[in-house]
Amino acid sequence: MRFVALGDSLTEGMGDPVPGGGRRGWAVHLAAGLAPLPGTVELVNVSRSGALSTDVADGQLAAARAARPHLASVVAGANDTLRAAFDIRRVAEALDTTIGALRADGAVVLTACLPDPGRMLGLPPPLARPLARRMRAVNTVVHTLSRRYEAVHVHLADHAWVARRAAWSVDRLHPSELGHRLLAREFHACLAARGMATGHPPAEALDGPPPSLLSGTWWMATRGTRWVADRCTDLLPDLLRLAAVECRHAVLGTGHLLDARDRRETRAALATITRERATPHDTDQADHTDPAVRTKGATMAG
């Protein structure tokens, strides 16, 4: 079996370092459990830290298709929400191009909706709410495309273990080793139900002790600060502007107008990637209430 993983730093393995350098990540844990015998699954990981949904469609997709995968994961969109130039239509078009091409090649596609970055970072409400709306829009698109292309979908946005601090690395945006293992277990359960994962599910037991506070502080002081600064340079001025808009609407009691605007923009984005206008079921339900993703947090969508 050939398994190709597309996406950003989550799939690249940030938060799950290996001794001696490098990263591992949930895709590696999952690949090890897809078959009972070692060496029978080939993992090709073309993900890249910082990748936007357009980077996945324009760059990673060609490499992924060249590998002729039986299984392909497309987990992207979170980085788009952290950019000043966020455009849900561009995200929808890129994800539709990527997932559609892989399905047309015959691959089974894995998808996941992701938790709100503002909540994970513990930002104050005026800063967190704009990011929450963006993430809901991306997740709505992912849910719609997962149904359309019958993807194997993991509903991570409000999963119970998302609230476990031990499941997240020091930056609070990437899973820790435990988080990567838990995500791999979710995908493994879905694939096992379909007969595509016949090996043992990834273990929750860690290879070693979790990162200490000292090591986490050292990472943030060396690598993490650069990672945050790169994003803040682009996002922070726009986020402050959005926060001012949030505060003004909060004073006027018109915050619902912002929610309605984002729903309209999401519907318009979905309308551009389908032959028929998206139905209310596709676009109006919040991701955490979608009945297709309630059971055990993971499902074969469609």
GROMACS .gro file of C-alpha atoms in nm:
model
  302
    1MET     CA    1   0.000   0.000   0.000
    2ARG     CA    2   0.123   0.348  -0.088
    3PHE     CA    3   0.016   0.621   0.152
    4VAL     CA    4   0.084   0.985   0.059
    5ALA     CA    5   0.043   1.261   0.316
    6LEU     CA    6  -0.023   1.621   0.205
    7GLY     CA    7  -0.057   1.926   0.425
    8ASP     CA    8   0.131   2.158   0.656
    9SER     CA    9   0.334   2.133   0.977
   10LEU     CA   10   0.069   1.917   1.146
   11THR     CA   11   0.130   1.639   0.894
   12GLU     CA   12   0.500   1.714   0.872
   13GLY     CA   13   0.516   1.608   1.237
   14MET     CA   14   0.583   1.928   1.429
   15GLY     CA   15   0.544   1.855   1.799
   16ASP     CA   16   0.659   1.492   1.766
   17PRO     CA   17   1.040   1.508   1.748
   18VAL     CA   18   1.254   1.197   1.731
   19PRO     CA   19   1.585   1.142   1.911
   20GLY     CA   20   1.876   1.259   1.701
   21GLY     CA   21   1.672   1.518   1.513
   22GLY     CA   22   1.385   1.522   1.271
   23ARG     CA   23   1.011   1.476   1.318
   24ARG     CA   24   0.775   1.184   1.302
   25GLY     CA   25   0.406   1.276   1.328
   26TRP     CA   26   0.067   1.111   1.305
   27ALA     CA   27   0.112   0.991   0.944
   28VAL     CA   28   0.412   0.781   1.044
   29HIS     CA   29   0.222   0.633   1.340
   30LEU     CA   30  -0.074   0.555   1.116
   31ALA     CA   31   0.137   0.399   0.839
   32ALA     CA   32   0.289   0.157   1.089
   33GLY     CA   33  -0.057   0.023   1.172
   34LEU     CA   34  -0.201  -0.007   0.822
   35ALA     CA   35  -0.062  -0.359   0.769
   36PRO     CA   36   0.047  -0.638   1.006
   37LEU     CA   37   0.387  -0.688   0.844
   38PRO     CA   38   0.657  -0.420   0.840
   39GLY     CA   39   0.770  -0.296   0.501
   40THR     CA   40   0.436  -0.348   0.328
   41VAL     CA   41   0.327   0.018   0.349
   42GLU     CA   42   0.519   0.292   0.170
   43LEU     CA   43   0.470   0.639   0.318
   44VAL     CA   44   0.547   0.940   0.103
   45ASN     CA   45   0.515   1.259   0.307
   46VAL     CA   46   0.509   1.568   0.085
   47SER     CA   47   0.371   1.804   0.351
   48ARG     CA   48   0.559   2.122   0.438
   49SER     CA   49   0.554   2.350   0.739
   50GLY     CA   50   0.372   2.675   0.668
   51ALA     CA   51   0.190   2.541   0.362
   52LEU     CA   52  -0.135   2.708   0.263
   53SER     CA   53  -0.417   2.524   0.090
   54THR     CA   54  -0.299   2.672  -0.241
   55ASP     CA   55   0.053   2.539  -0.178
   56VAL     CA   56  -0.095   2.193  -0.138
   57ALA     CA   57  -0.289   2.220  -0.466
   58ASP     CA   58  -0.019   2.394  -0.668
   59GLY     CA   59   0.289   2.211  -0.541
   60GLN     CA   60   0.228   1.903  -0.332
   61LEU     CA   61  -0.052   1.757  -0.542
   62ALA     CA   62   0.167   1.682  -0.844
   63ALA     CA   63   0.422   1.496  -0.630
   64ALA     CA   64   0.144   1.308  -0.453
   65ARG     CA   65  -0.020   1.195  -0.778
   66ALA     CA   66   0.315   1.086  -0.918
   67ALA     CA   67   0.342   0.838  -0.630
   68ARG     CA   68   0.010   0.677  -0.739
   69PRO     CA   69  -0.119   0.638  -0.383
   70HIS     CA   70  -0.387   0.397  -0.265
   71LEU     CA   71  -0.441   0.623   0.038
   72ALA     CA   72  -0.385   0.999   0.062
   73SER     CA   73  -0.439   1.242   0.348
   74VAL     CA   74  -0.527   1.608   0.289
   75VAL     CA   75  -0.519   1.804   0.615
   76ALA     CA   76  -0.477   2.175   0.539
   77GLY     CA   77  -0.641   2.513   0.585
   78ALA     CA   78  -0.533   2.611   0.936
   79ASN     CA   79  -0.245   2.823   0.808
   80ASP     CA   80  -0.484   3.007   0.578
   81THR     CA   81  -0.680   3.129   0.881
   82LEU     CA   82  -0.360   3.283   1.019
   83ARG     CA   83  -0.299   3.502   0.713
   84ALA     CA   84  -0.422   3.856   0.659
   85ALA     CA   85  -0.524   3.765   0.304
   86PHE     CA   86  -0.759   3.486   0.417
   87ASP     CA   87  -1.010   3.404   0.143
   88ILE     CA   88  -1.248   3.112   0.200
   89ARG     CA   89  -1.321   3.088  -0.172
   90ARG     CA   90  -0.953   3.036  -0.249
   91VAL     CA   91  -0.933   2.771   0.025
   92ALA     CA   92  -1.241   2.591  -0.108
   93GLU     CA   93  -1.112   2.587  -0.465
   94ALA     CA   94  -0.769   2.458  -0.360
   95LEU     CA   95  -0.906   2.179  -0.141
   96ASP     CA   96  -1.161   2.080  -0.405
   97THR     CA   97  -0.885   2.060  -0.666
   98THR     CA   98  -0.662   1.851  -0.440
   99ILE     CA   99  -0.919   1.606  -0.304
  100GLY     CA  100  -1.099   1.575  -0.636
  101ALA     CA  101  -0.780   1.490  -0.827
  102LEU     CA  102  -0.673   1.227  -0.575
  103ARG     CA  103  -1.017   1.065  -0.580
  104ALA     CA  104  -1.021   1.071  -0.959
  105ASP     CA  105  -0.695   0.874  -0.946
  106GLY     CA  106  -0.866   0.613  -0.729
  107ALA     CA  107  -0.711   0.702  -0.394
  108VAL     CA  108  -0.906   0.688  -0.069
  109VAL     CA  109  -0.869   1.032   0.088
  110LEU     CA  110  -0.835   1.113   0.459
  111THR     CA  111  -0.955   1.452   0.585
  112ALA     CA  112  -0.991   1.622   0.922
  113CYS     CA  113  -1.151   1.938   1.055
  114LEU     CA  114  -0.937   2.123   1.306
  115PRO     CA  115  -0.988   2.310   1.634
  116ASP     CA  116  -1.008   2.686   1.653
  117PRO     CA  117  -0.654   2.830   1.684
  118GLY     CA  118  -0.773   3.128   1.888
  119ARG     CA  119  -0.916   2.898   2.152
  120MET     CA  120  -0.605   2.680   2.153
  121LEU     CA  121  -0.385   2.988   2.204
  122GLY     CA  122  -0.613   3.127   2.475
  123LEU     CA  123  -0.656   3.461   2.298
  124PRO     CA  124  -0.899   3.720   2.441
  125PRO     CA  125  -1.247   3.707   2.278
  126PRO     CA  126  -1.207   4.008   2.043
  127LEU     CA  127  -0.899   3.843   1.892
  128ALA     CA  128  -1.025   3.485   1.911
  129ARG     CA  129  -1.367   3.531   1.751
  130PRO     CA  130  -1.242   3.632   1.403
  131LEU     CA  131  -1.012   3.328   1.396
  132ALA     CA  132  -1.299   3.108   1.515
  133ARG     CA  133  -1.518   3.225   1.228
  134ARG     CA  134  -1.243   3.155   0.978
  135MET     CA  135  -1.185   2.806   1.117
  136ARG     CA  136  -1.558   2.730   1.109
  137ALA     CA  137  -1.564   2.835   0.744
  138VAL     CA  138  -1.271   2.608   0.658
  139ASN     CA  139  -1.425   2.319   0.851
  140THR     CA  140  -1.757   2.367   0.672
  141VAL     CA  141  -1.575   2.340   0.340
  142VAL     CA  142  -1.388   2.029   0.457
  143HIS     CA  143  -1.712   1.865   0.572
  144THR     CA  144  -1.880   1.940   0.240
  145LEU     CA  145  -1.590   1.807   0.034
  146SER     CA  146  -1.558   1.500   0.258
  147ARG     CA  147  -1.918   1.410   0.185
  148ARG     CA  148  -1.885   1.487  -0.185
  149TYR     CA  149  -1.576   1.271  -0.233
  150GLU     CA  150  -1.660   1.006   0.030
  151ALA     CA  151  -1.348   1.081   0.229
  152VAL     CA  152  -1.255   0.916   0.555
  153HIS     CA  153  -1.309   1.207   0.790
  154VAL     CA  154  -1.194   1.270   1.147
  155HIS     CA  155  -1.386   1.534   1.338
  156LEU     CA  156  -1.110   1.686   1.546
  157ALA     CA  157  -1.258   2.031   1.604
  158ASP     CA  158  -1.445   1.942   1.923
  159HIS     CA  159  -1.307   1.599   2.000
  160ALA     CA  160  -1.280   1.515   2.370
  161TRP     CA  161  -0.902   1.473   2.370
  162VAL     CA  162  -0.849   1.816   2.213
  163ALA     CA  163  -0.904   1.961   2.561
  164ARG     CA  164  -0.621   1.751   2.711
  165ARG     CA  165  -0.321   1.977   2.765
  166ALA     CA  166  -0.086   1.679   2.737
  167ALA     CA  167  -0.204   1.625   2.378
  168TRP     CA  168  -0.053   1.957   2.266
  169SER     CA  169   0.300   2.083   2.234
  170VAL     CA  170   0.435   2.396   2.395
  171ASP     CA  171   0.310   2.620   2.113
  172ARG     CA  172  -0.050   2.498   2.170
  173LEU     CA  173  -0.105   2.480   1.794
  174HIS     CA  174   0.062   2.147   1.716
  175PRO     CA  175  -0.005   1.810   1.880
  176SER     CA  176   0.251   1.661   2.113
  177GLU     CA  177   0.368   1.304   2.058
  178LEU     CA  178   0.057   1.193   2.245
  179GLY     CA  179  -0.165   1.412   2.027
  180HIS     CA  180  -0.011   1.276   1.708
  181ARG     CA  181  -0.067   0.922   1.833
  182LEU     CA  182  -0.429   0.996   1.923
  183LEU     CA  183  -0.496   1.148   1.580
  184ALA     CA  184  -0.339   0.843   1.414
  185ARG     CA  185  -0.562   0.617   1.624
  186GLU     CA  186  -0.872   0.805   1.505
  187PHE     CA  187  -0.781   0.753   1.140
  188HIS     CA  188  -0.684   0.392   1.209
  189ALA     CA  189  -1.025   0.317   1.361
  190CYS     CA  190  -1.201   0.453   1.051
  191LEU     CA  191  -0.979   0.263   0.812
  192ALA     CA  192  -1.005  -0.059   1.015
  193ALA     CA  193  -1.384  -0.039   0.992
  194ARG     CA  194  -1.343  -0.031   0.615
  195GLY     CA  195  -1.088  -0.312   0.607
  196MET     CA  196  -0.803  -0.085   0.501
  197ALA     CA  197  -0.607  -0.099   0.829
  198THR     CA  198  -0.522  -0.453   0.932
  199GLY     CA  199  -0.231  -0.387   1.165
  200HIS     CA  200  -0.234  -0.291   1.530
  201PRO     CA  201  -0.361   0.058   1.610
  202PRO     CA  202  -0.095   0.307   1.715
  203ALA     CA  203  -0.019   0.281   2.085
  204GLU     CA  204  -0.090   0.569   2.320
  205ALA     CA  205   0.223   0.490   2.521
  206LEU     CA  206   0.500   0.741   2.455
  207ASP     CA  207   0.848   0.640   2.346
  208GLY     CA  208   0.990   0.846   2.630
  209PRO     CA  209   0.889   1.106   2.887
  210PRO     CA  210   0.690   1.403   2.760
  211PRO     CA  211   0.886   1.721   2.691
  212SER     CA  212   0.983   1.903   3.007
  213LEU     CA  213   0.897   2.265   3.078
  214LEU     CA  214   1.263   2.350   3.026
  215SER     CA  215   1.280   2.186   2.683
  216GLY     CA  216   0.954   2.353   2.582
  217THR     CA  217   1.084   2.691   2.690
  218TRP     CA  218   1.407   2.632   2.497
  219TRP     CA  219   1.213   2.542   2.182
  220MET     CA  220   1.000   2.855   2.209
  221ALA     CA  221   1.305   3.073   2.268
  222THR     CA  222   1.495   2.931   1.970
  223ARG     CA  223   1.264   2.799   1.698
  224GLY     CA  224   0.917   2.882   1.826
  225THR     CA  225   0.971   3.257   1.849
  226ARG     CA  226   1.069   3.269   1.481
  227TRP     CA  227   0.761   3.063   1.389
  228VAL     CA  228   0.527   3.294   1.581
  229ALA     CA  229   0.699   3.610   1.455
  230ASP     CA  230   0.665   3.504   1.091
  231ARG     CA  231   0.290   3.474   1.134
  232CYS     CA  232   0.237   3.777   1.354
  233THR     CA  233   0.416   4.003   1.105
  234ASP     CA  234   0.150   3.915   0.850
  235LEU     CA  235  -0.154   3.853   1.069
  236LEU     CA  236  -0.128   4.079   1.372
  237PRO     CA  237  -0.211   4.417   1.210
  238ASP     CA  238  -0.513   4.266   1.036
  239LEU     CA  239  -0.619   4.078   1.349
  240LEU     CA  240  -0.612   4.401   1.549
  241ARG     CA  241  -0.834   4.560   1.288
  242LEU     CA  242  -1.074   4.265   1.308
  243ALA     CA  243  -1.071   4.290   1.688
  244ALA     CA  244  -1.173   4.655   1.667
  245VAL     CA  245  -1.465   4.555   1.446
  246GLU     CA  246  -1.558   4.282   1.697
  247CYS     CA  247  -1.558   4.529   1.985
  248ARG     CA  248  -1.774   4.776   1.794
  249HIS     CA  249  -2.031   4.508   1.711
  250ALA     CA  250  -2.023   4.382   2.070
  251VAL     CA  251  -2.111   4.729   2.196
  252LEU     CA  252  -2.394   4.757   1.943
  253GLY     CA  253  -2.515   4.402   2.003
  254THR     CA  254  -2.481   4.316   1.633
  255GLY     CA  255  -2.224   4.037   1.645
  256HIS     CA  256  -2.474   3.808   1.472
  257LEU     CA  257  -2.427   4.017   1.157
  258LEU     CA  258  -2.063   3.910   1.140
  259ASP     CA  259  -2.166   3.545   1.172
  260ALA     CA  260  -2.423   3.588   0.897
  261ARG     CA  261  -2.168   3.756   0.669
  262ASP     CA  262  -1.923   3.469   0.709
  263ARG     CA  263  -2.194   3.212   0.638
  264ARG     CA  264  -2.284   3.396   0.317
  265GLU     CA  265  -1.921   3.402   0.209
  266THR     CA  266  -1.886   3.031   0.281
  267ARG     CA  267  -2.198   2.950   0.081
  268ALA     CA  268  -2.067   3.159  -0.208
  269ALA     CA  269  -1.733   2.976  -0.192
  270LEU     CA  270  -1.903   2.637  -0.204
  271ALA     CA  271  -2.124   2.751  -0.490
  272THR     CA  272  -1.815   2.810  -0.701
  273ILE     CA  273  -1.693   2.451  -0.667
  274THR     CA  274  -2.013   2.262  -0.737
  275ARG     CA  275  -2.238   2.231  -1.040
  276GLU     CA  276  -2.543   2.280  -0.823
  277ARG     CA  277  -2.585   2.547  -0.560
  278ALA     CA  278  -2.478   2.418  -0.218
  279THR     CA  279  -2.769   2.305  -0.003
  280PRO     CA  280  -2.841   2.449   0.344
  281HIS     CA  281  -2.733   2.112   0.487
  282ASP     CA  282  -2.390   2.164   0.332
  283THR     CA  283  -2.330   2.515   0.455
  284ASP     CA  284  -2.554   2.623   0.740
  285GLN     CA  285  -2.484   2.356   1.001
  286ALA     CA  286  -2.203   2.428   1.241
  287ASP     CA  287  -1.929   2.168   1.224
  288HIS     CA  288  -1.978   2.049   1.582
  289THR     CA  289  -2.342   1.962   1.520
  290ASP     CA  290  -2.297   1.774   1.193
  291PRO     CA  291  -2.463   1.435   1.257
  292ALA     CA  292  -2.221   1.264   1.019
  293VAL     CA  293  -1.928   1.329   1.250
  294ARG     CA  294  -2.069   1.271   1.598
  295THR     CA  295  -2.000   0.901   1.639
  296LYS     CA  296  -1.661   0.850   1.805
  297GLY     CA  297  -1.537   1.166   1.638
  298ALA     CA  298  -1.461   0.989   1.310
  299THR     CA  299  -1.657   0.856   1.015
  300MET     CA  300  -1.657   0.745   0.658
  301ALA     CA  301  -1.823   1.052   0.517
  302GLY     CA  302  -2.071   1.033   0.234
   0.00000   0.00000   0.00000
